[in-house]
Tab-separated table of C-alpha atoms in Angstrom:
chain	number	residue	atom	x	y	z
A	46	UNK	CA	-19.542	-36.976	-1.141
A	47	UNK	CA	-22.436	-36.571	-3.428
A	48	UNK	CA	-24.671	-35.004	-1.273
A	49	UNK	CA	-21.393	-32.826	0.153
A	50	UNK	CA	-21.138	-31.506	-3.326
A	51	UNK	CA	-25.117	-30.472	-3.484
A	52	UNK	CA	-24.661	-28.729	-0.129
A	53	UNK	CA	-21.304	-26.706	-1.744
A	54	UNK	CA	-23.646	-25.928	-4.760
A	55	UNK	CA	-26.498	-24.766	-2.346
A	56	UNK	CA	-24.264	-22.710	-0.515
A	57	UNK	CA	-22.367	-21.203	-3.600
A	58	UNK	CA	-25.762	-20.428	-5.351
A	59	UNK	CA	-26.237	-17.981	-2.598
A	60	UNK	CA	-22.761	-16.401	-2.481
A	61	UNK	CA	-23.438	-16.139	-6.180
A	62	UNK	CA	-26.674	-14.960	-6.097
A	63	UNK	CA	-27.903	-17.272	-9.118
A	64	UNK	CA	-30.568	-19.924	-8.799
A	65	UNK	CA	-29.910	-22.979	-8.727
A	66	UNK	CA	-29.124	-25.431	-11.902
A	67	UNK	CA	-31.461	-27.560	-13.089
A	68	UNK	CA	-29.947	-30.609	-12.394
A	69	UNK	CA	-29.447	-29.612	-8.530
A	70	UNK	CA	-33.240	-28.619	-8.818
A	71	UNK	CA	-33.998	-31.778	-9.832
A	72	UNK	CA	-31.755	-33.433	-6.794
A	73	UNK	CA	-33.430	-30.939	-4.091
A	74	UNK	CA	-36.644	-31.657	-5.416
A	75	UNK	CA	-35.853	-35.678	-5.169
A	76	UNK	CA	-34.097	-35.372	-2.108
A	77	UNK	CA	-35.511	-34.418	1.376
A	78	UNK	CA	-32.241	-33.813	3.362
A	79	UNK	CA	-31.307	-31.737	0.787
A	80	UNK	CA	-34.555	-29.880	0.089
A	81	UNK	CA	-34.352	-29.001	4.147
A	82	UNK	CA	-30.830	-28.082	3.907
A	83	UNK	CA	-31.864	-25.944	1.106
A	84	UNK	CA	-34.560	-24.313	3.241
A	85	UNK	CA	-32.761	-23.803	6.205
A	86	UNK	CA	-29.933	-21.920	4.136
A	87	UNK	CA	-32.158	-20.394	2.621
A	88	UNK	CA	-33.524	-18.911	5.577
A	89	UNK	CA	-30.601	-18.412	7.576
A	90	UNK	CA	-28.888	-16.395	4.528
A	91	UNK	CA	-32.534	-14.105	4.750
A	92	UNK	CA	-32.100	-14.250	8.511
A	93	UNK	CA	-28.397	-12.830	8.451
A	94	UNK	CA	-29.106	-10.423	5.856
A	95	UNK	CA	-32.301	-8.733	7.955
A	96	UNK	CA	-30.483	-9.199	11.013
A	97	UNK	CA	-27.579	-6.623	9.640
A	98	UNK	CA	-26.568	-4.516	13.008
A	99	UNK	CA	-27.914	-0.599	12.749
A	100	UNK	CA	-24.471	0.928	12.729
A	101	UNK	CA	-24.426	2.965	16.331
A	102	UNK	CA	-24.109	6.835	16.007
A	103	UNK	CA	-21.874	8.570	17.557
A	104	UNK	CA	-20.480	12.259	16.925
A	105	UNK	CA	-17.821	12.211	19.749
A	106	UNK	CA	-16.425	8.684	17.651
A	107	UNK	CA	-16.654	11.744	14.262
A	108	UNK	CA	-15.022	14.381	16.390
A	109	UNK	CA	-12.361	11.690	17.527
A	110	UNK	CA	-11.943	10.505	13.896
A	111	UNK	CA	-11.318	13.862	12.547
A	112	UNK	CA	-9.153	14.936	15.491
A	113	UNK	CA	-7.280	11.909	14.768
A	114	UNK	CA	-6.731	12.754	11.010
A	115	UNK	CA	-5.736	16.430	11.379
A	116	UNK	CA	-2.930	15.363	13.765
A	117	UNK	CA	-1.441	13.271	11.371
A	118	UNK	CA	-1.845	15.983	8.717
A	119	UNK	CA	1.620	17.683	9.485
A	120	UNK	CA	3.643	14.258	9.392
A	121	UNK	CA	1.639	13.715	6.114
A	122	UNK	CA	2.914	17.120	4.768
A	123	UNK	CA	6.320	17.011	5.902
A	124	UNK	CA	6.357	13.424	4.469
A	125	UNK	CA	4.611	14.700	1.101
A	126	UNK	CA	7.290	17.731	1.421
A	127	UNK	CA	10.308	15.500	1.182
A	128	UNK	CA	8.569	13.378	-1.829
A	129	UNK	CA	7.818	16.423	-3.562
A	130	UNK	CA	12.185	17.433	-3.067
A	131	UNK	CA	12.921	13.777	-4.122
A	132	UNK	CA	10.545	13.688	-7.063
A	133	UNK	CA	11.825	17.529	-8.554
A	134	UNK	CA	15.027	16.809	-7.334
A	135	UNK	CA	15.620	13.205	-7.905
A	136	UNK	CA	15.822	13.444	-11.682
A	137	UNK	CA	17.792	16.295	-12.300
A	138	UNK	CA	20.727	14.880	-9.593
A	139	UNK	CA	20.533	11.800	-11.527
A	140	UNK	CA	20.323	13.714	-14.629
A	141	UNK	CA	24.170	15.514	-13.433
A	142	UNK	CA	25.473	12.607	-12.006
A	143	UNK	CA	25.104	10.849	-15.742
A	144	UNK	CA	26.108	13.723	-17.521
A	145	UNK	CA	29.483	14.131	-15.172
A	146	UNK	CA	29.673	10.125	-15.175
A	147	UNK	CA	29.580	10.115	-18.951
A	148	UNK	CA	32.008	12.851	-19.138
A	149	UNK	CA	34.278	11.375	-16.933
A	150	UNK	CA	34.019	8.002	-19.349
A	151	UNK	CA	34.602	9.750	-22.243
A	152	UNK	CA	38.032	11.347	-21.159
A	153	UNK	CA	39.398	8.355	-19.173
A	154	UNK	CA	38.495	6.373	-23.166
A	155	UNK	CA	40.385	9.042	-24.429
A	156	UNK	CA	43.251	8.669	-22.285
A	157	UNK	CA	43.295	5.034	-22.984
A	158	UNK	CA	42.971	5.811	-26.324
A	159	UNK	CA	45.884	8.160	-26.278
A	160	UNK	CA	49.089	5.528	-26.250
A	161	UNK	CA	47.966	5.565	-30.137
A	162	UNK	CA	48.767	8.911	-30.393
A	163	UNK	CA	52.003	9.443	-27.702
A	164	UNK	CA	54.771	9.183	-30.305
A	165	UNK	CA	53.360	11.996	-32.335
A	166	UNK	CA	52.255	13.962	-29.295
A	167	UNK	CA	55.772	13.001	-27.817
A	168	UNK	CA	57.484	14.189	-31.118
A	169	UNK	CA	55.484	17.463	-30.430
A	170	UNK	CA	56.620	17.941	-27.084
A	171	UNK	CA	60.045	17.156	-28.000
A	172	UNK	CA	59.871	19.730	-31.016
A	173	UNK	CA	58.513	22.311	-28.228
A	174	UNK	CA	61.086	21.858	-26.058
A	175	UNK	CA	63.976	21.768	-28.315
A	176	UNK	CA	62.563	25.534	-29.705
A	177	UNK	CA	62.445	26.421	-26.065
A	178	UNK	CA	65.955	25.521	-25.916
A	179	UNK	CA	67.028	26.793	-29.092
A	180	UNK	CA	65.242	29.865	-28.096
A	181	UNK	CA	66.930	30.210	-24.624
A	182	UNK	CA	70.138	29.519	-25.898
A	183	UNK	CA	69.353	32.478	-28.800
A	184	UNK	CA	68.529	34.835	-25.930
A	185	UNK	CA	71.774	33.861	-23.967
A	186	UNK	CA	73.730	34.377	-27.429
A	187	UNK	CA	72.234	37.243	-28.769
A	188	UNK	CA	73.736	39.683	-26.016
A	189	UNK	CA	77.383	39.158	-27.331
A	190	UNK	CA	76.436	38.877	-30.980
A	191	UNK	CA	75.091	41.670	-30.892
A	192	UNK	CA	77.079	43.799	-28.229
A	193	UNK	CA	80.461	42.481	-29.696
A	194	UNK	CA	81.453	44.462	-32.530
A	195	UNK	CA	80.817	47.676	-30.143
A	196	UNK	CA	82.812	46.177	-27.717
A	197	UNK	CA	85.864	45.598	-30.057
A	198	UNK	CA	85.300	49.450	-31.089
A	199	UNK	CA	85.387	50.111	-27.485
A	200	UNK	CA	88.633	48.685	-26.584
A	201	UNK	CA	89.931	50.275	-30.365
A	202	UNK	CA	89.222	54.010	-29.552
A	203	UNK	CA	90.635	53.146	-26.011
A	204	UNK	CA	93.525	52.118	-27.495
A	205	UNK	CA	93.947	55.219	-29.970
A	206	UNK	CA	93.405	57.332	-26.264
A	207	UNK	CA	95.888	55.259	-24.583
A	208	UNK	CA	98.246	56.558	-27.588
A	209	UNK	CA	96.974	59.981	-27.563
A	210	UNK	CA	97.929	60.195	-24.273
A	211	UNK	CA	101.251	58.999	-24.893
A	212	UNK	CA	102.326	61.495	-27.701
A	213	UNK	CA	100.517	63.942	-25.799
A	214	UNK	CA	102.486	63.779	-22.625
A	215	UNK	CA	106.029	62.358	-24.762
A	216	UNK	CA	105.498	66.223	-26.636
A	217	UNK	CA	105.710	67.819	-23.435
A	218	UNK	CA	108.883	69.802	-22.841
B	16	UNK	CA	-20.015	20.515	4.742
B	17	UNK	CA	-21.298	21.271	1.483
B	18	UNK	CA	-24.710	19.770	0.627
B	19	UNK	CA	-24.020	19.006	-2.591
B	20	UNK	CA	-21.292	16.295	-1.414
B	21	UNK	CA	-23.825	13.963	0.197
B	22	UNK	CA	-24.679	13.411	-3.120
B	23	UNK	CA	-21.460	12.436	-4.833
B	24	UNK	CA	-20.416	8.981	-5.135
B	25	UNK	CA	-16.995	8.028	-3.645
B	26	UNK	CA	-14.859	7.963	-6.754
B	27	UNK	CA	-16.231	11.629	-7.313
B	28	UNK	CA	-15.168	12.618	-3.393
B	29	UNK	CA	-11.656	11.035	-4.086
B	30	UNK	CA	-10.966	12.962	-6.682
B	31	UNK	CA	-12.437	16.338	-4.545
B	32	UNK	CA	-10.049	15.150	-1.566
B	33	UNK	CA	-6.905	14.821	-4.464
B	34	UNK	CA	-7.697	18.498	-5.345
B	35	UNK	CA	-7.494	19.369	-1.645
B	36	UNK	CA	-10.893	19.448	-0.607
B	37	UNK	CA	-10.895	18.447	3.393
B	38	UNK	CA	-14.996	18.419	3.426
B	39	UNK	CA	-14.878	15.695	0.552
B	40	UNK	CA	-12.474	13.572	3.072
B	41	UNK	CA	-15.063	14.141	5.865
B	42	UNK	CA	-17.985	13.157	4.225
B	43	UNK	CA	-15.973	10.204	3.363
B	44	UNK	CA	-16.011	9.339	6.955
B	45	UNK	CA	-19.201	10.526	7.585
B	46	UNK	CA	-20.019	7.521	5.463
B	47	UNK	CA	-17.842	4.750	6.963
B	48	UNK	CA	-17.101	5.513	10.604
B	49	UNK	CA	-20.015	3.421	11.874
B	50	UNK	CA	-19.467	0.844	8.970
B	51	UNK	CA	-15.876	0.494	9.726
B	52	UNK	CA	-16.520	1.068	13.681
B	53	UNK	CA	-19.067	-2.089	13.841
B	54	UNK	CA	-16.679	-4.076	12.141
B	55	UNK	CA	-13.683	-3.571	14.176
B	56	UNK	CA	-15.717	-3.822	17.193
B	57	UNK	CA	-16.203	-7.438	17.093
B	58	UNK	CA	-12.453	-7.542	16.934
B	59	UNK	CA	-11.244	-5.484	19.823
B	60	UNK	CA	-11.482	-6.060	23.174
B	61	UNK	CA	-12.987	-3.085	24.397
B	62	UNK	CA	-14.976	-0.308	22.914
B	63	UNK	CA	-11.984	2.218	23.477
B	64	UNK	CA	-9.746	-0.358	21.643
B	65	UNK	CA	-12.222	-0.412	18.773
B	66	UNK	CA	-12.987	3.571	18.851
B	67	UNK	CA	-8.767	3.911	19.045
B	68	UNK	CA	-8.460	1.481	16.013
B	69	UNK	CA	-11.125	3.178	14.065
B	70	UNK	CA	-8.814	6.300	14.120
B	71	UNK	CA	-6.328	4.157	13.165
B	72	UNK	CA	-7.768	3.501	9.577
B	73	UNK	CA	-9.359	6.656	8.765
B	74	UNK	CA	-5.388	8.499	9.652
B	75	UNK	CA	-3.888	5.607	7.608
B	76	UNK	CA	-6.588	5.958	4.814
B	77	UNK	CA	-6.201	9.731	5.003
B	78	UNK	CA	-2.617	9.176	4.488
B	79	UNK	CA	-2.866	6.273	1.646
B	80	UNK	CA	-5.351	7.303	-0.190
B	81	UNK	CA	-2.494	9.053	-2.916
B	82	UNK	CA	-1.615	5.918	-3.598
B	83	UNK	CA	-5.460	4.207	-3.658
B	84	UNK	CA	-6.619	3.171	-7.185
B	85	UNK	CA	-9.793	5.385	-8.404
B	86	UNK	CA	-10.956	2.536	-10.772
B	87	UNK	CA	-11.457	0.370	-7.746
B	88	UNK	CA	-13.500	0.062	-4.660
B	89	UNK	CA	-12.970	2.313	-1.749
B	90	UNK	CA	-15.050	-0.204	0.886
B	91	UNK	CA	-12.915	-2.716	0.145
B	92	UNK	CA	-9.966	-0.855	0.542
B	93	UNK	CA	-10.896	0.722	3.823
B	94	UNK	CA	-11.998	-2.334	5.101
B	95	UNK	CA	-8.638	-3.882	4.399
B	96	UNK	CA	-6.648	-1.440	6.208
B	97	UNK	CA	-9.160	-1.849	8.926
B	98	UNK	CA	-8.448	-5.145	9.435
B	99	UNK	CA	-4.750	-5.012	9.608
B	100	UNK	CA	-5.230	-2.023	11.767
B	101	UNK	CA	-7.002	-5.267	13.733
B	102	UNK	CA	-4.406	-7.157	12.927
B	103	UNK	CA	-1.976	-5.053	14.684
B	104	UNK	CA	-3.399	-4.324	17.674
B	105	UNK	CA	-4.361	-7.853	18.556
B	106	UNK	CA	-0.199	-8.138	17.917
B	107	UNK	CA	0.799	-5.374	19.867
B	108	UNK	CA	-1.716	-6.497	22.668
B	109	UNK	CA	-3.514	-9.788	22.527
B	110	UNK	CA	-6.788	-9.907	23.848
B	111	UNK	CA	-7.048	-12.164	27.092
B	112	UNK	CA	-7.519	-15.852	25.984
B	113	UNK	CA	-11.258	-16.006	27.877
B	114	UNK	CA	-12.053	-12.496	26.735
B	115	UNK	CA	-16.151	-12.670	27.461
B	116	UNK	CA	-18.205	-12.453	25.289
B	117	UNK	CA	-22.208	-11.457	25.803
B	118	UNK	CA	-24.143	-14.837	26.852
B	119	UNK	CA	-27.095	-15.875	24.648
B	120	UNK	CA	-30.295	-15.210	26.644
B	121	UNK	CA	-32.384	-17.819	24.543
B	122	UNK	CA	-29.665	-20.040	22.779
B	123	UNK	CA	-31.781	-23.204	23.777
B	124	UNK	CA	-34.325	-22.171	21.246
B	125	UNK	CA	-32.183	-21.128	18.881
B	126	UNK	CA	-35.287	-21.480	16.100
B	127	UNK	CA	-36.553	-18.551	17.368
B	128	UNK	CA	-33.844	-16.342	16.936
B	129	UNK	CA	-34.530	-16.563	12.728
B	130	UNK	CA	-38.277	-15.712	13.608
B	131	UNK	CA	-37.682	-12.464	15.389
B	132	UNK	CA	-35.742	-9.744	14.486
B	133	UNK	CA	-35.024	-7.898	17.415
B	134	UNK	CA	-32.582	-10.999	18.694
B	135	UNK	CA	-30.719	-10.395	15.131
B	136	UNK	CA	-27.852	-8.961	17.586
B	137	UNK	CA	-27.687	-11.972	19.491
B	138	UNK	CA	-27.613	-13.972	16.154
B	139	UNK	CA	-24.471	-12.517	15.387
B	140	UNK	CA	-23.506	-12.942	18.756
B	141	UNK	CA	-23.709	-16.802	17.897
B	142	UNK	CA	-22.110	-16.174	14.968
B	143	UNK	CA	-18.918	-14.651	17.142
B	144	UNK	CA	-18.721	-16.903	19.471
B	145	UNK	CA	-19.180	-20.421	17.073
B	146	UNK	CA	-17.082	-19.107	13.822
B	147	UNK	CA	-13.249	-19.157	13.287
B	148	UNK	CA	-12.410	-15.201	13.264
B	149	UNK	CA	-11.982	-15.647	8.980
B	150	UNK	CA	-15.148	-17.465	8.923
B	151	UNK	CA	-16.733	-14.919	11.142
B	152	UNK	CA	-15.569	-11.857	8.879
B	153	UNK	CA	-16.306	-13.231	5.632
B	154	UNK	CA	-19.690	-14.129	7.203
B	155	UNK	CA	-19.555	-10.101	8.605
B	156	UNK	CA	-18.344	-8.617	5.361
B	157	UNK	CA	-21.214	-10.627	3.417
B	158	UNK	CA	-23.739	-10.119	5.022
B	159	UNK	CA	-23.420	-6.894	7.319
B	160	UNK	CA	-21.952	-5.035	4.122
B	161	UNK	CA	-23.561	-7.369	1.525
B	162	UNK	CA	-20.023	-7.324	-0.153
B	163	UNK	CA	-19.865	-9.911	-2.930
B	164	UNK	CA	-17.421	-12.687	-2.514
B	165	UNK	CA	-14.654	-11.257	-4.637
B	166	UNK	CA	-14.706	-7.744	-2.401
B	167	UNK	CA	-14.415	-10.074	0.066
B	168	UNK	CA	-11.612	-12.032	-0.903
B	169	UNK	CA	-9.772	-8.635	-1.589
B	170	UNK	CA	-10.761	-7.737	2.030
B	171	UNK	CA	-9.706	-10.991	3.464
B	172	UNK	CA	-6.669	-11.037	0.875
B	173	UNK	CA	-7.684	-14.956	0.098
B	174	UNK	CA	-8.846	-16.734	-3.116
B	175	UNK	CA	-12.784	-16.595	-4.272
B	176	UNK	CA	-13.137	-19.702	-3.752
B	177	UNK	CA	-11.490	-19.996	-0.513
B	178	UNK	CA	-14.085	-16.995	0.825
B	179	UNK	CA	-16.768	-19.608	-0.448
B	180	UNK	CA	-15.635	-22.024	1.655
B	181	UNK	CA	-15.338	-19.498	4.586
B	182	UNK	CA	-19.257	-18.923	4.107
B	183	UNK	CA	-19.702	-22.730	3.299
B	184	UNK	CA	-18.496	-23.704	6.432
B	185	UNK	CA	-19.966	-20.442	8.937
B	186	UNK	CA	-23.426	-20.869	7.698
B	187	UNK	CA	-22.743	-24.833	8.221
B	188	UNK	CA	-21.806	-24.224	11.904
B	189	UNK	CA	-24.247	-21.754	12.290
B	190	UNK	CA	-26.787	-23.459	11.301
B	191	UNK	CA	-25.552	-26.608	13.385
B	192	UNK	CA	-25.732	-24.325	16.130
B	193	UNK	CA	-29.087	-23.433	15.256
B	194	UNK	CA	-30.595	-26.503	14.688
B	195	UNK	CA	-28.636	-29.079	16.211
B	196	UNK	CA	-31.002	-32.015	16.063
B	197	UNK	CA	-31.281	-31.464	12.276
B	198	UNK	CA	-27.622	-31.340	12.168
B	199	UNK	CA	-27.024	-34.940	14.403
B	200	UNK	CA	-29.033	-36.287	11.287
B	201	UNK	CA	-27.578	-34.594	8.350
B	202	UNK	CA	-23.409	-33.659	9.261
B	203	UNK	CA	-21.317	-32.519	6.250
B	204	UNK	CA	-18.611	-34.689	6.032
B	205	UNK	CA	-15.711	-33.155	7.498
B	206	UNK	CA	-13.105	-35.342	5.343
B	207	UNK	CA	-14.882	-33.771	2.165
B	208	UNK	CA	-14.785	-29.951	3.601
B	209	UNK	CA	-11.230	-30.663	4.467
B	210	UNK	CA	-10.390	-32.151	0.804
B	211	UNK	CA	-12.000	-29.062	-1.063
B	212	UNK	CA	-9.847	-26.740	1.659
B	213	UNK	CA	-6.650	-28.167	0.825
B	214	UNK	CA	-7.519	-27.961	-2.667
B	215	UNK	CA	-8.461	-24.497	-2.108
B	216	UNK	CA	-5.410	-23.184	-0.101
């Protein structure tokens, strides 16, 4: 296990790109399978690194990477389109629905609200409706109060004709 | 293209692309289509596979990159989406179980490959066919695009320390493979790489 843990050390001190400790020094120095081990990762890690693969050039793979992207560009736009709408419109519906929401709250609390208030409002309504009535019942009066002292001169003067006539036509030879 | 561009680093050509500049974008991929290319190649099956699934990342980075974070990265980024681009396609069509890969000319002298450079290719050859695929692209990402271990981790989506004992364990079977007389006398003790991996995971 000891030896396990140099070998993790080793191989971290490359990763990490530090040397190595002093007290692993010490142990590679003391220790030949580790002082190989060392070596050998030492020079695999230089062998990997120099052995890097020359990336291949290639314009038809450009060509075909940029033909690739400017196809897509009018899904991207329509897509960036509709998140443009949703992010100016978004908001602002939100905005209305909250406002109308928070309307609507406030008069259905004020309806609740309103049993407080019925008997007075009721009172009201029962004021309103008894001037209504009072008022109708005026206008259904008010053609024989006023029309009735004419009427009774009316039927006077007919009577003083009525008597006219009589003497008139009693006179007559 | 704009000369000027080659020159600008590639927080500087994300912020020209956010503007609207399409050269900016381009030189972008001028930069990483053989990067991102070479990776994905030892992933796919087939050159068009791997020419089909470099597309693949540049239209989803194209597409993604209003949403990328300027204060970090872009390699590591790309490199992500490149390997879940991988990802994908090895869902939507594995690869044939004995898919065949290049035989080693000289793999009985397997010293000789860290002498010469030239057989570098057929060192990571090795590399493919010996490593787990995670081993394999930490090993790729560390080395082939001398990413540090927490790029790599991003890449890989995985702990630091778990990426350290990705590379632990591919330069341990590499160098098995390499050397295998050395490494009759000297194995790591697979109960203790399997007790820091649990620990790790």
């Amino acid at each position: 296990m000891k030896t396990w843990l140099a070998k993790w050390k080793i191989s971290n001190a490359l990763d990490d790109h530090k040397p190595l400790p002093p007290d692993m020094e010490r142990a590679v120095a003391e220790s030949e399978e580790l002082r190989r081990l060392a070596t050998d990762s030492a020079d695999l890690h230089r062998a990997l690194k120099k052995s890097r693969p020359a990336p291949a050039t290639s314009p038809a793979l450009h060509a075909a990477i940029m033909r690739a992207v400017r196809a897509a560009e009018p899904e991207r736009a329509v897509a960036l389109n509709w998140k443009i709408f949703l992010a100016r419109w978004t908001p602002a519906t939100a905005l209305a629905s909250l406002i109308l929401l928070g309307g609507f709250a406030v008069l259905h609390h004020l309806r609740q609200s309103e049993p407080v208030a019925r008997p007075a409002a009721l009172s009201n309504f029962t004021d309103a409706s008894s001037a209504v009535e009072t008022g109708g019942k005026l206008v259904r009066a008010l053609p024989d109060a006023a029309l009735s002292p004419l009427n009774d001169e009316r039927l006077r003067l007919n009577h003083d004709l009525a008597n006219a006539q009589k003497f008139l036509l009693a006179s007559l030879p | 293209m704009p000369q000027e561009l080659l020159t600008d680093s590639d927080a500087e050509l994300i912020r020209q692309i956010r503007a609207g500049s399409a050269d900016a974008f381009e030189e972008l991929v001028v930069r990483y289509e053989h990067r991102v290319h070479a990776f994905v190649r030892q992933f796919c099956a087939n050159a068009t596979d791997a020419r089909e699934v470099t597309q693949d990342t540049f239209v989803k980075a194209s597409q993604s990159l209003a949403r990328f974070d300027a204060r970090r990265e872009f390699a590591p980024w790309l490199f992500t989406i490149a390997r879940h681009k991988c990802i994908d396609r090895h869902r939507a069509a594995p690869p044939a179980e004995d898919a065949p890969l290049p035989e080693l000319t000289d793999e009985n002298h397997p010293g000789e490959l860290l002498a010469r450079r030239e057989d570098g290719e057929q060192l990571w050859q090795l590399a493919r066919r010996c490593l787990t695929e995670n081993q394999f692209q930490a090993l790729w990402l560390r080395y082939a695009e001398d990413m540090d271990v927490a790029q790599i981790a991003q890449v890989l989506g995985k702990t630091q320390i778990h990426v350290k004992v990705l590379l632990f364990r591919a330069r341990q079977t590499l160098g098995r493979r390499l050397n295998p007389d050395a490494a009759a006398a000297r194995r790591v003790p697979v109960a203790a790489e399997n007790y820091l991996a649990q620990k790790t995971l």
